[in-house]
Structure formats: structure tokens, C-alpha cells
Short mmCIF file of C-alpha atoms and ligand atoms in Angstrom, two decimals:
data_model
loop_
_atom_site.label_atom_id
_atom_site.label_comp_id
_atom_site.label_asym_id
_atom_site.label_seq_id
_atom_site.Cartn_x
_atom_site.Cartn_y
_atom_site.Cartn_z
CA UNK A 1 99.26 218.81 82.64
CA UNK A 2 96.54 220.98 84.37
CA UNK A 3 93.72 218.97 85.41
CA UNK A 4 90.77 221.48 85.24
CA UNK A 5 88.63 221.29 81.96
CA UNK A 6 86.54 223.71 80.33
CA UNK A 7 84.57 223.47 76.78
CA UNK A 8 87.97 225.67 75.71
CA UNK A 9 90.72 223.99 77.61
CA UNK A 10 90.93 221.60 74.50
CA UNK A 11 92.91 224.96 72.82
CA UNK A 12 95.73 224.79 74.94
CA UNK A 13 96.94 221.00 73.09
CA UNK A 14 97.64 219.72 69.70
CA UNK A 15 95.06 219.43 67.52
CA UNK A 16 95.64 217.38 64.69
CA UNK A 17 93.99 216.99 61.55
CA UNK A 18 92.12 220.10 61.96
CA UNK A 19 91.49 222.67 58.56
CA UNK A 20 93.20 225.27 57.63
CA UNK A 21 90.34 227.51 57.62
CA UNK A 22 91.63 230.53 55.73
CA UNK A 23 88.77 233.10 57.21
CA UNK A 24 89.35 233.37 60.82
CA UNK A 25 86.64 235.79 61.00
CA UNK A 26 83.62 233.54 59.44
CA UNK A 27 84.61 230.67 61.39
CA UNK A 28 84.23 232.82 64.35
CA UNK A 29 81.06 233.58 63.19
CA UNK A 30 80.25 229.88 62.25
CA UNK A 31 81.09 229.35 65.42
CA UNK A 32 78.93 231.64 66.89
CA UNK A 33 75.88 230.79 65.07
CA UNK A 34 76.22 227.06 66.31
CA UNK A 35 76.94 227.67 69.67
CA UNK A 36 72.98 229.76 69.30
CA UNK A 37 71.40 227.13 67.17
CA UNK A 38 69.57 224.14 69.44
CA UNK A 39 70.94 221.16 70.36
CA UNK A 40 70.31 217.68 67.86
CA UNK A 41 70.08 215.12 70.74
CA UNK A 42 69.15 215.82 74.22
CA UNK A 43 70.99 214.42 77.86
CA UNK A 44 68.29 212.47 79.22
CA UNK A 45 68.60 210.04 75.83
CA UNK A 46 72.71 210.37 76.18
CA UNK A 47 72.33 208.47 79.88
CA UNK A 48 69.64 206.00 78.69
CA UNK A 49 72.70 205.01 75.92
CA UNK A 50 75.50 205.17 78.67
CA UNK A 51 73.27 202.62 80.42
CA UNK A 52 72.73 200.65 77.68
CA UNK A 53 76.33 200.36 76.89
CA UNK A 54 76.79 199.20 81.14
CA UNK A 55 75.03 196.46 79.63
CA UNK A 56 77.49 195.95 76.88
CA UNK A 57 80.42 196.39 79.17
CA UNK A 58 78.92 193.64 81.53
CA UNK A 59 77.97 191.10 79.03
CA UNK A 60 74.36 191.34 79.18
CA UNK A 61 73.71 193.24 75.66
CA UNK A 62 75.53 193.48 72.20
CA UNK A 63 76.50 196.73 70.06
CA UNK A 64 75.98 197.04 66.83
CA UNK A 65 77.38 200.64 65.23
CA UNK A 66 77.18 201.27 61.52
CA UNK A 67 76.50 203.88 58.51
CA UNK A 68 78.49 205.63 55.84
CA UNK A 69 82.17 206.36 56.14
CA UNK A 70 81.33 209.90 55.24
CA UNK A 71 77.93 211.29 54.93
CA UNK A 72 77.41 213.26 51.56
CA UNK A 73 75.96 216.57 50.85
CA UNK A 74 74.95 215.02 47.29
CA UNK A 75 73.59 211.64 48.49
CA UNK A 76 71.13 213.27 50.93
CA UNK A 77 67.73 211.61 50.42
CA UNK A 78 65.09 210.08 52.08
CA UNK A 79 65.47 206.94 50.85
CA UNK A 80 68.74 206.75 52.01
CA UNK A 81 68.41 207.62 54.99
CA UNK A 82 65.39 205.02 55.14
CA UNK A 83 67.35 202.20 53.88
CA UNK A 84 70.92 202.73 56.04
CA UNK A 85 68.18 202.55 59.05
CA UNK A 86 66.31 199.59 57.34
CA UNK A 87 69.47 197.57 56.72
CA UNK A 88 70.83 198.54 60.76
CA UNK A 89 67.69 196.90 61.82
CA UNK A 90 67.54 193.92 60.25
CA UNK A 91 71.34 193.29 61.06
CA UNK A 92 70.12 193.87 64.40
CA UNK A 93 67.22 191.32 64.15
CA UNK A 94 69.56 188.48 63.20
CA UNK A 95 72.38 189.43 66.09
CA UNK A 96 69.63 189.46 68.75
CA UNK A 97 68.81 185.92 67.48
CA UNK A 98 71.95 184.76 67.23
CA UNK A 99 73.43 186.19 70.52
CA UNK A 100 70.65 186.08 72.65
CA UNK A 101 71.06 189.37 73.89
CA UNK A 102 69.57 193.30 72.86
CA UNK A 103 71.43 194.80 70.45
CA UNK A 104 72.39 198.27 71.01
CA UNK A 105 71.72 200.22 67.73
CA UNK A 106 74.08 203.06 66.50
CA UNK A 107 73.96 204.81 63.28
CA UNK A 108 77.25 206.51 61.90
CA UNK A 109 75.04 208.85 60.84
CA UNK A 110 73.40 212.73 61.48
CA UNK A 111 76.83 214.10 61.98
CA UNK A 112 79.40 211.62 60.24
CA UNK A 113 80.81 214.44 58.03
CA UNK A 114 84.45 215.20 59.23
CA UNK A 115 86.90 212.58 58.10
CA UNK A 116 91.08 212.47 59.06
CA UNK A 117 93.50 211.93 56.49
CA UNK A 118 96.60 210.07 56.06
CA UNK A 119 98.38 213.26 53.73
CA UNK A 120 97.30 216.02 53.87
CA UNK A 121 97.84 216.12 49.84
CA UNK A 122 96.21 214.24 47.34
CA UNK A 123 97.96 214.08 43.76
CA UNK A 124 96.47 213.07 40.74
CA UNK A 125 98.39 213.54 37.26
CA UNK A 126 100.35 216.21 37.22
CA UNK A 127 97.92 218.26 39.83
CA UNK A 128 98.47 217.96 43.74
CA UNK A 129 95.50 219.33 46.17
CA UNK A 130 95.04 219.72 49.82
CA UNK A 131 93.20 216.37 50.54
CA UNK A 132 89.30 216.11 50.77
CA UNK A 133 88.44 216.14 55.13
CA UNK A 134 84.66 215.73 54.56
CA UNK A 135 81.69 217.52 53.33
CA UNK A 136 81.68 219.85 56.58
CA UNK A 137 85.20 220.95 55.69
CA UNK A 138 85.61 220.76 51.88
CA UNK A 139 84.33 219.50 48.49
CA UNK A 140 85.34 216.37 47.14
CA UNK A 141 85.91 217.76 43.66
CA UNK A 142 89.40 217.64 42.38
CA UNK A 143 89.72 221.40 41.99
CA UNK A 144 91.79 223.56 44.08
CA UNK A 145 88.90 226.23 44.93
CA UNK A 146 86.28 222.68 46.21
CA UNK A 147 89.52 222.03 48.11
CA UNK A 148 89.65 225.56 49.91
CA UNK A 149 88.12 224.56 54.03
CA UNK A 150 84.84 226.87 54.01
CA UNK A 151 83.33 227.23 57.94
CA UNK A 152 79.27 227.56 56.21
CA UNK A 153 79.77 223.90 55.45
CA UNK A 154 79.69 223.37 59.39
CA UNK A 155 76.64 224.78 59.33
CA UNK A 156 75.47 223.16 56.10
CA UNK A 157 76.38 219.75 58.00
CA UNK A 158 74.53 220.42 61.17
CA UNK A 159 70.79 221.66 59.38
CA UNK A 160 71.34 218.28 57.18
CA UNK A 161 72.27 216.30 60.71
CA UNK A 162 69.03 217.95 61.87
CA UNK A 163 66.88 216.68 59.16
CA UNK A 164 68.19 213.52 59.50
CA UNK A 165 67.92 212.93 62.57
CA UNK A 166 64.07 214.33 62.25
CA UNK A 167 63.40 211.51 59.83
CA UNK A 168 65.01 209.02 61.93
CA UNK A 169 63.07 209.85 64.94
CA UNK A 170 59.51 209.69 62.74
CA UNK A 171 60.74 206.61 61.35
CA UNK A 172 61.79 204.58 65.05
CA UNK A 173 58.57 206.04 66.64
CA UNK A 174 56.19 206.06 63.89
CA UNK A 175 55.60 202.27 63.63
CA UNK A 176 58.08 201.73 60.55
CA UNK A 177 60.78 199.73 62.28
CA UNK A 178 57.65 197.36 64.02
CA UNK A 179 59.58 193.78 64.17
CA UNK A 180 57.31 192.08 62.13
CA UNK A 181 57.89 194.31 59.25
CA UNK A 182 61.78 193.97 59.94
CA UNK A 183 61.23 189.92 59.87
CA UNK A 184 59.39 190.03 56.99
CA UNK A 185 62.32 192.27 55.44
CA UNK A 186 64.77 189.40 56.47
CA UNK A 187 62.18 186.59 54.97
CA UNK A 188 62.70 188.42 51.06
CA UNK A 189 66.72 188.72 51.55
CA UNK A 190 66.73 185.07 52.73
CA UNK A 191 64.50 184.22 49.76
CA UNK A 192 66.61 186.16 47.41
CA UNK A 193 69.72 185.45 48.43
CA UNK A 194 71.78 182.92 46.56
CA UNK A 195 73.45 181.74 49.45
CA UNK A 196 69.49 182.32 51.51
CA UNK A 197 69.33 178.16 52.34
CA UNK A 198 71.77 178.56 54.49
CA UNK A 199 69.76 180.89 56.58
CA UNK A 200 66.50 179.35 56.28
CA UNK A 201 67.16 177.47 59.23
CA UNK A 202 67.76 180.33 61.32
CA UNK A 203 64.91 182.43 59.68
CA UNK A 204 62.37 179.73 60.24
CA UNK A 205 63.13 179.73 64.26
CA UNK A 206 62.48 183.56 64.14
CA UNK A 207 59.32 183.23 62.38
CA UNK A 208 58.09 180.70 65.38
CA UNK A 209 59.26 182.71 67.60
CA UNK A 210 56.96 185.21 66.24
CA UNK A 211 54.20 183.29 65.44
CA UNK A 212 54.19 181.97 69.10
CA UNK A 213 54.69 185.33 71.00
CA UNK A 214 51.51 186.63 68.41
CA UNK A 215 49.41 183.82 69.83
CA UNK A 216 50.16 184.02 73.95
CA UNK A 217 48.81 187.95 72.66
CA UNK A 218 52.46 189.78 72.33
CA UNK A 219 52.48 191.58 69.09
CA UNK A 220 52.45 195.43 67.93
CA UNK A 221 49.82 196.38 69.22
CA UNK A 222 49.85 195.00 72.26
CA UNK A 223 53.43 195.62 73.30
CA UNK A 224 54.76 199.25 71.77
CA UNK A 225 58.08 197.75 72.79
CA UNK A 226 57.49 195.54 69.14
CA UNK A 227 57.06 198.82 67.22
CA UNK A 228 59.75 201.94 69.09
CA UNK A 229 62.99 201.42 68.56
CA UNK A 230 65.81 202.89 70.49
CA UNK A 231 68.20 204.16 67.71
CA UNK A 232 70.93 206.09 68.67
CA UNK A 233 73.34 208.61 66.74
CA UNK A 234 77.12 208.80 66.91
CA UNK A 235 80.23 210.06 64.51
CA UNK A 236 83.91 210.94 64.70
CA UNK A 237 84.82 213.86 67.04
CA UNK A 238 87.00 215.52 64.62
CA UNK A 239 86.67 219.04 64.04
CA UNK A 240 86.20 220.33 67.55
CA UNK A 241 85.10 224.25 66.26
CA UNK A 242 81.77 221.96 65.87
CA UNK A 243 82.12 219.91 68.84
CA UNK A 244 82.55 222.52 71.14
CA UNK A 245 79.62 224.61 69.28
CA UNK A 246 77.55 221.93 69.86
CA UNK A 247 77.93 221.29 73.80
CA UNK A 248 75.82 222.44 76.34
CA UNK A 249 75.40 222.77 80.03
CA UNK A 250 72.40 220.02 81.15
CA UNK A 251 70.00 222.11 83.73
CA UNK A 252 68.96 219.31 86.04
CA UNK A 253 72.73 218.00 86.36
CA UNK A 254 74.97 220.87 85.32
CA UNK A 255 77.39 218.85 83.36
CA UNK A 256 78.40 218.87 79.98
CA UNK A 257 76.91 217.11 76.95
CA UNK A 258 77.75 217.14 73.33
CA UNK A 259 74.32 217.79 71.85
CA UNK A 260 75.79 216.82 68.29
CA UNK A 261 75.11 213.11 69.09
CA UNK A 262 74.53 210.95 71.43
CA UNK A 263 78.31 208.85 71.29
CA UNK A 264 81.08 210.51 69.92
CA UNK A 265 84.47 208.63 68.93
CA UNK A 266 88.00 209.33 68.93
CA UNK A 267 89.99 208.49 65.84
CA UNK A 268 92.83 206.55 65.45
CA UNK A 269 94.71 209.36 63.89
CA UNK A 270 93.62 211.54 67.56
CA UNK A 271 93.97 209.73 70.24
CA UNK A 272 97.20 210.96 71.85
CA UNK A 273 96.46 211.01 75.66
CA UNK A 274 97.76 214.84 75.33
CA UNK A 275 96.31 215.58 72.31
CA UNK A 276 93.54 217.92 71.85
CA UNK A 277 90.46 215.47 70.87
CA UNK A 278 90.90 213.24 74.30
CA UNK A 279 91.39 216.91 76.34
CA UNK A 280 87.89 218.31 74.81
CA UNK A 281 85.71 215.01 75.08
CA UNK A 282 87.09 214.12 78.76
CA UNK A 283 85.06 216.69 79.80
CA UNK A 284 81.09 215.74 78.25
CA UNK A 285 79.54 213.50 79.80
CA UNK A 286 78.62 211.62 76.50
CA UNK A 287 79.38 207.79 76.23
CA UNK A 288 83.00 207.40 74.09
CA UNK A 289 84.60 205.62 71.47
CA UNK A 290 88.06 205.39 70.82
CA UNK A 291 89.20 203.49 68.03
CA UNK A 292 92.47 201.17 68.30
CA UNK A 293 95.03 200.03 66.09
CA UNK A 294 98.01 198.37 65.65
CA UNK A 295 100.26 200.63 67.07
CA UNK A 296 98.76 200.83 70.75
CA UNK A 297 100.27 199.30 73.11
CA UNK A 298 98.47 197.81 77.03
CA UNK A 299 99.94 201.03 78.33
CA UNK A 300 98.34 203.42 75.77
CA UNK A 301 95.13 201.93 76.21
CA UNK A 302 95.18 201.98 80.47
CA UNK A 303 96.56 205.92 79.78
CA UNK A 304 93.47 206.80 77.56
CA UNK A 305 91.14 204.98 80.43
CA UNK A 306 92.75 207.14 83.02
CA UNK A 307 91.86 210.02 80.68
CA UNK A 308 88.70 209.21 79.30
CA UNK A 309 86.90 207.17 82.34
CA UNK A 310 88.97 207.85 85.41
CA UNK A 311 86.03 206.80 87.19
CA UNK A 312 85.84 203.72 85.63
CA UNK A 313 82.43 203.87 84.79
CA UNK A 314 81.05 200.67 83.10
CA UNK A 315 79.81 201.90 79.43
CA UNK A 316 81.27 205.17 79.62
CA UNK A 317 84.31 204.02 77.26
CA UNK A 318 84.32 201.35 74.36
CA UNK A 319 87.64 200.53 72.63
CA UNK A 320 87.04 199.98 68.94
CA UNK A 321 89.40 197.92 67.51
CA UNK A 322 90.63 197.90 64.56
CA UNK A 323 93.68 195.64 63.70
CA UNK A 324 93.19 193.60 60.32
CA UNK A 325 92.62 189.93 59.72
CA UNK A 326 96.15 189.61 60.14
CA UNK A 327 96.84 191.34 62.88
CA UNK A 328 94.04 191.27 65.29
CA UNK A 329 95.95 187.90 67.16
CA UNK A 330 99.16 189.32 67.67
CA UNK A 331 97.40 192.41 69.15
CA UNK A 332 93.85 192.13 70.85
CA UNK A 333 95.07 189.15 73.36
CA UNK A 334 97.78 191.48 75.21
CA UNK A 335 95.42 194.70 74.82
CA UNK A 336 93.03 192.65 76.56
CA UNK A 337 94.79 191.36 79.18
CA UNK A 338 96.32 194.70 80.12
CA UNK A 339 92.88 196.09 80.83
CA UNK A 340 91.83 193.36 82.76
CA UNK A 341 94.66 193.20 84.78
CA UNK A 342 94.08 196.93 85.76
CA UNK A 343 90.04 195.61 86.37
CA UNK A 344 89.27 198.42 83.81
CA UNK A 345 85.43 198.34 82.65
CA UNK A 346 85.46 198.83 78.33
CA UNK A 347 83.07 197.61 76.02
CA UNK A 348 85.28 196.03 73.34
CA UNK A 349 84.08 196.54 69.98
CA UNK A 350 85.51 195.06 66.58
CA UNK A 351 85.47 197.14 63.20
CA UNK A 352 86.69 194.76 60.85
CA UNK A 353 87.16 197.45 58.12
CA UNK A 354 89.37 199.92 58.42
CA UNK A 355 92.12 197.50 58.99
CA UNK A 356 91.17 195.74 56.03
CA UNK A 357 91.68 198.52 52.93
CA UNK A 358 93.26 197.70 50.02
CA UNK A 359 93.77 199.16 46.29
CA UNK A 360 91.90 197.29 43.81
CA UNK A 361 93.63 196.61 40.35
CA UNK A 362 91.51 199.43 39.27
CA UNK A 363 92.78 201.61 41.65
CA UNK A 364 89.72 201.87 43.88
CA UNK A 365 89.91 201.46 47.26
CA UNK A 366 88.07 198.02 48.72
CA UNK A 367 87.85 195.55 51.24
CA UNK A 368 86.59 191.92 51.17
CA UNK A 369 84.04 190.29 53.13
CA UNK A 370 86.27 187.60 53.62
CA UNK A 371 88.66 189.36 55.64
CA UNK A 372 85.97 191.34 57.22
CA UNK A 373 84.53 188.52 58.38
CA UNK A 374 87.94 187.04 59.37
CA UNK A 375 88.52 189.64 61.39
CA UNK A 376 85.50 189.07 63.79
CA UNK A 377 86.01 185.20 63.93
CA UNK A 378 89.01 185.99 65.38
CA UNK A 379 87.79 188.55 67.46
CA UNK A 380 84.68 186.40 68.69
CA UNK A 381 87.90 183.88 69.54
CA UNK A 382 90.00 185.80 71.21
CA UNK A 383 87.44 187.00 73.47
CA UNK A 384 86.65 183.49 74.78
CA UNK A 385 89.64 182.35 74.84
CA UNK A 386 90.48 185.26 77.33
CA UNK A 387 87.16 184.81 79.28
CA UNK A 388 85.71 188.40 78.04
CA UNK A 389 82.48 189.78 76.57
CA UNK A 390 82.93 190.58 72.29
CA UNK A 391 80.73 193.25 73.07
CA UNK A 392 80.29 195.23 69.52
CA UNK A 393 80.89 195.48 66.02
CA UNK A 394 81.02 198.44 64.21
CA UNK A 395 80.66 198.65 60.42
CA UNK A 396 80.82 201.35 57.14
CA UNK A 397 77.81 200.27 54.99
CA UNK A 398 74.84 201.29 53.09
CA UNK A 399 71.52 200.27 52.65
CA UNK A 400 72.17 201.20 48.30
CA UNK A 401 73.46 198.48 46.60
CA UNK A 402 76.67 199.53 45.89
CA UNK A 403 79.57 197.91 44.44
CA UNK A 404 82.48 199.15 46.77
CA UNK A 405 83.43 196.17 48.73
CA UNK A 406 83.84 192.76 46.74
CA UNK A 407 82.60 189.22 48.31
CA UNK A 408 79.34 188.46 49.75
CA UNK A 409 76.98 186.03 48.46
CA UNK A 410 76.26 188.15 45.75
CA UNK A 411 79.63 187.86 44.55
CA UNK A 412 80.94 191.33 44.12
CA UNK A 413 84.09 191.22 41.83
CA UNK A 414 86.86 193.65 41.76
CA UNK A 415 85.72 194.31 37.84
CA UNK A 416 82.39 194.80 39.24
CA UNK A 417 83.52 197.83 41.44
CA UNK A 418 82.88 200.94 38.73
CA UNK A 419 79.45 199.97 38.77
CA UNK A 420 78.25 201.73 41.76
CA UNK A 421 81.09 203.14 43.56
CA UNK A 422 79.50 205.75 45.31
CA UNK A 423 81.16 206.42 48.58
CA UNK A 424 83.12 209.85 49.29
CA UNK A 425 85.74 208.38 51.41
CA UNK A 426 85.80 204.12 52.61
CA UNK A 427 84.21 201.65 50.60
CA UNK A 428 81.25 200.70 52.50
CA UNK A 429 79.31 197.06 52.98
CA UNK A 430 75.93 196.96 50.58
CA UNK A 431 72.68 196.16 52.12
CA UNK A 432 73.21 192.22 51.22
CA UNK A 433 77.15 191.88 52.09
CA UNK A 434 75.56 193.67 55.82
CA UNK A 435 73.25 190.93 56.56
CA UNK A 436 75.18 187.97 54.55
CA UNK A 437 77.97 189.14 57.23
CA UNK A 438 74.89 188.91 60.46
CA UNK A 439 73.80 185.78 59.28
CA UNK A 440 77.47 184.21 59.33
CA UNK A 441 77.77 185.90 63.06
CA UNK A 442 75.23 184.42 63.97
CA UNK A 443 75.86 180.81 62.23
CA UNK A 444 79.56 181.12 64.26
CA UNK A 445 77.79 181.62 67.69
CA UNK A 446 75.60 179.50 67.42
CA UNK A 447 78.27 176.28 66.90
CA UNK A 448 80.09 178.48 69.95
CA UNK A 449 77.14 177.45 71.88
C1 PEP B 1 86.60 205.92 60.17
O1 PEP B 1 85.98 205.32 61.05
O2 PEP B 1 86.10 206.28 59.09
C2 PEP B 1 88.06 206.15 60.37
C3 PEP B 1 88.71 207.15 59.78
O3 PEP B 1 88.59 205.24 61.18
P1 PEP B 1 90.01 205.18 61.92
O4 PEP B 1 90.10 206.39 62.80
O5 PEP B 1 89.89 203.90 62.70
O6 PEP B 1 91.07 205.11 60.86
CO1 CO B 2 86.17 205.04 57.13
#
């Protein structure tokens, strides 16, 4: 395999999951227009996240990485975008308690559009279409001309990452996400919730903990540090027409970034050490995800880390993991071990979702919390039991309040789902299941203490 890399050296491998774009010609030109259009994040805030994830990778900080499965061209409003952010921020709140560490805040969000599919058909009836890849490929409708890939959604998927990005920036600089406000958000859900005794406890320590850094004079006004939030963007890596349009040559270090967002991920469906997703993103100088499933083996993982982080850079690289409740102990242990044996520097994240799909009686897809949270116990477990830093979670959710995964202290039922099942693609955690699911992290660490 040649070693040398260029933004086009990705061409010469597989691809997989890629469209079938049927126009050659506009995607050229889709292409094209990208490539001219400017960048959505810039390099200097892609390092401060690398160094924020050395942090992760060494134990001294925690990740938290959430938003939709799929963003939607439909669902695109403010107060969507408000409340996804809103909900991130008080999950974050309640982990920095809990952990005693910064949390690292990712959205799945300003770019999430691409999605991999298991078939590449979908049959319903009588009817079978190509399957739905995400708003920046194809339409969700079940109709064989929303089905037909269309290269102006790209471009349809970057001016909406644009403008939601803009919002997100007003919004984290702008004095909305001031911690006070995000306590006070926290205060009403504990108040609300039917299961909100069991967080008083922890509530009421946060509120002193306000109160007394207010009176020794630390507050929003005094320290801007209460009121700007460092909120960083990520999504899948998927179609890499986009990717590549996206990436630029930094001027004061003449590497590569991805200027789509700040971390970009590998799926589990792309991760083939040859394939053509690990060849294109081995080359920016973006932090990494790869997500990891069942299948992989110590070896896999050690091959991707030669690939992806030969230097072995500490936050370049975090391993997303992805088992199932009833997997994750037959797999995470040896995965673990096999990197540290190699003294391999990862930040190991859990997503406790996609591992954890099943078809509800009604035929919607779900997950419950219950396993979700199963899933990190385990993973919180594992990790001391092997001596090594849990350093992430990473979650689909919403701030709506949605009806797509069942459990929570709301008590979502699988007759409930119809309700409000929203989502294009995975079901995703509502605003309460999100912080019921903090609040029990932090509850667990805190009797690990
Ligand atoms: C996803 O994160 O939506 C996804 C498709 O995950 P995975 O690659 O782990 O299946
Ligand atoms: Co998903």
C-alpha cells in the first residue's frame, strides 16, 4: 500500500456505502462549488479540541458527544437547534459534578446528514426502494424518484450546517449557555421529574457550590469563563465527495484540515484499515473517531492506530465503542488490553445505543434506557477493573420530547412510541431520558468514589 496521501489518494480504495449518484456531471459541479464555498470551522479551534481530547486520553477531562442520528431538512428550526444545545449542556452540568472533571462538549450536529445502511434496499408491501442514506444524499419519502441520490442536497446540507453552526456560535458566546441559567434549567427538570428526589441531593450540592463561588465574587460577570462555552461540532465521515470538498490547506502550518467540523468519525460499516474512509481522514489533521463493534478484534483496533495515529498522539484518536449490554464484557476487556499492551494513547468512549436497537411490537425501531444505561455501568466497570480512564460517552438524542426510545423516568412505553416518533433514521434519547441517564452516571460514580 503506497504510503503518500493526498486529499484524492482516498480514490484509489474501496469506498463503501457511497451513492450511486446518477449525474456524474452535477456532482462534479457540486463538487466544485464546495471545494469554492468557505470553510464551517476553522484549524486554530480543531487543535484547541485535539488538546482537549489529550486531556480525555490522559484522564484529566470527560467527553460527552451527542445530537440527532440524522439531521433533517424538515426539522430545521431554531428551537431545535436551541434545545439539542440546551439539553448537551445540562447533561454536561451534571457529568462535571459527578466526575469531577471538564466535560468536553460535542454536538452530532451542523453536518450529521450522511447515514450508512445495512441494505442497500428497503421493502415495504409489495414496493422495494434503494434505501434512504440521509438528507444530503436522498429523501426519506417512500417513492422511487425521493429515493434517486441528487449531489444539490450536498450543498443543501452544508448552507443548513452553516446556519447552524451560526446559531450555535451566537448562542455559546452570547451569554445563553451562562451556568447559572443551565443550573437553574436542571433545578425545573429535578422539580418535574417524577423520579427528581432522587436527584435533589445532588442538585442541592450544585446550588452551594454556586451560591458559594457567587459570594468569594466568581459569577458571570466576573469570570466570562461562567458564560462562553466551548462547543464543538462533529458527524460521520461518510460521503467523502463532501469531505474532501470541505478540506483545506491551514496557512500558518500547511497541513490539512477538514473544515466541515471540527471531529469527524469513522463508521462501523467503514473502517477497513484499506478502505477508503480511514485512507482520506489519515491525512487531516482533525481529531478522529472510529466507532467499534463486536466484530473487531485487539489486532483490528492496533491496525487502525497504526493508520489513524501512527504518531501516537494522545487525543488524536478515540475508539467509540459500541457493543450492546450484552456484549460489551466479552469484548471491551481484551480490546482494552490489546491497546495497552502496545502503550497506544485512545480516548475510549461508550455509545450505548447503537448496540442496543431493537423492533418494537409496532414495528418501530427503539432502544431502552435500561440497556442504555447497562451498557455504561458496564463500561464505567470494565474500565476500573482494567486500571483505564472511561473517557466519553456518546449519545443520539433530542432536546423535543419525543417518544422514540421507551424507559426513563417518564416512563415511555412501547404503545407510547407513535406519539412523537420523529427521527429520520435511530430512535434518539428525549430531553428527560438525556439527563435521567446523567443523573444515574453520576449517582454510579459517585458510590465508585
Ligand atoms: C451512527 O452513529 O448513527 C451509526 C450509524 O453508528 P455505527 O457506525 O456505530 O453503526
Ligand atoms: Co444512529
Amino acid at each position: 500500500m503506497s504510503n503518500a496521501w493526498n486529499p484524492d489518494s482516498w480514490r484509489n480504495h474501496e469506498a463503501l456505502q457511497q451513492p450511486n449518484w446518477p449525474d456524474q456531471n452535477a456532482l462534479k459541479t457540486t463538487f466544485d462549488n464546495l471545494s469554492s464555498y468557505p470553510p464551517l470551522v476553522f484549524a486554530g479551534e480543531v487543535r484547541s479540541l485535539q488538546r482537549r481530547l489529550a486531556d480525555v486520553a490522559q484522564g484529566k477531562a470527560f467527553l460527552l458527544q451527542g445530537g440527532d442520528c440524522a439531521e433533517s431538512f424538515q426539522q430545521f428550526r431554531a428551537d431545535s437547534i436551541r434545545d439539542k444545545l440546551k439539553v448537551l449542556l445540562q447533561m454536561a452540568v451534571i457529568l462535571t459534578y459527578g466526575l469531577e472533571k471538564p466535560v468536553v462538549k460535542v454536538g452530532r450536529i451542523a453536518g450529521q446528514f450522511a447515514k450508512p445502511r445495512s441494505s442497500d434496499t428497503e421493502t415495504k408491501g409489495s414496493k422495494t426502494l434503494p434505501s434512504f442514506r440521509g438528507e444530503s444524499v436522498n429523501a426519506p419519502d417512500f417513492t422511487a424518484a425521493a429515493r434517486i441520490p441528487d449531489p444539490d442536497r450536498l450543498e443543501r446540507a452544508y448552507f443548513q450546517s452553516a446556519s447552524t453552526l451560526n446559531l450555535l456560535r451566537a448562542f455559546t458566546s452570547g451569554g445563553f449557555a451562562n451556568l447559572q441559567e443551565i443550573h437553574n434549567w436542571n433545578q425545573d427538570f429535578v422539580r418535574n421529574s417524577p423520579q427528581g428526589q432522587r436527584y435533589a441531593q445532588l442538585a442541592g450540592q450544585l446550588s452551594d457550590a454556586m451560591r458559594f463561588m457567587d459570594i468569594i465574587g466568581i459569577n458571570p460577570s466576573t469570570a466570562p469563563v461562567l458564560k462562553e462555552i466551548e462547543y464543538f461540532t462533529s458527524h460521520e465521515a461518510l460521503i467523502l465527495e463532501y469531505e474532501q470538498a470541505l478540506t483545506r490547506v491551514d496557512s500558518t502550518t500547511n497541513d490539512h484540515y477538514n473544515c466541515s467540523a471540527h471531529l469527524l468519525w469513522i463508521g462501523e460499516r467503514t473502517r477497513q484499515p484499506d478502505g477508503a474512509h480511514v485512507e482520506f481522514l489519515r491525512g487531516v489533521k482533525n481529531p478522529l473517531g472510529c466507532k467499534i463493534g463486536p466484530t473487531a478484534t485487539a489486532d483490528d483496533i492496533i491496525t487502525l492506530c497504526d493508520r489513524l495515529n501512527p504518531d501516537n498522539e494522545a487525543g488524536r484518536l478515540t475508539l467509540i465503542t459500541r457493543f450492546g449490554a450484552d456484549k460489551i464484557a466479552d469484548n471491551l476487556p481484551k480490546l482494552i488490553r490489546g491497546v495497552e499492551k502496545e502503550g497506544r494513547s485512545v480516548v475510549w468512549s461508550c455509545d450505548p445505543m447503537h448496540g442496543n436497537t431493537f423492533s418494537s411490537t409496532s414495528g418501530l425501531k427503539t432502544r431502552d434506557i435500561s440497556n442504555i444505561l447497562g451498557e455504561i455501568k458496564q463500561f464505567f466497570e470494565i474500565h476500573q477493573a482494567e486500571g483505564t480512564w472511561p473517557g466519553g460517552v456518546h449519545f443520539e438524542l433530542t432536546g423535543d420530547n419525543v417518544t422514540e426510545c421507551v424507559g426513563g423516568s417518564h416512563e415511555v412505553k412501547e404503545e407510547h412510541l407513535p406519539n412523537r416518533y420523529e427521527t429520520t433514521c435511530d430512535p434518539r434519547l428525549n430531553a428527560q431520558q438525556s439527563l435521567d441517564i446523567c443523573f444515574m452516571i453520576a449517582e454510579v460514580l459517585s458510590k465508585q468514589k
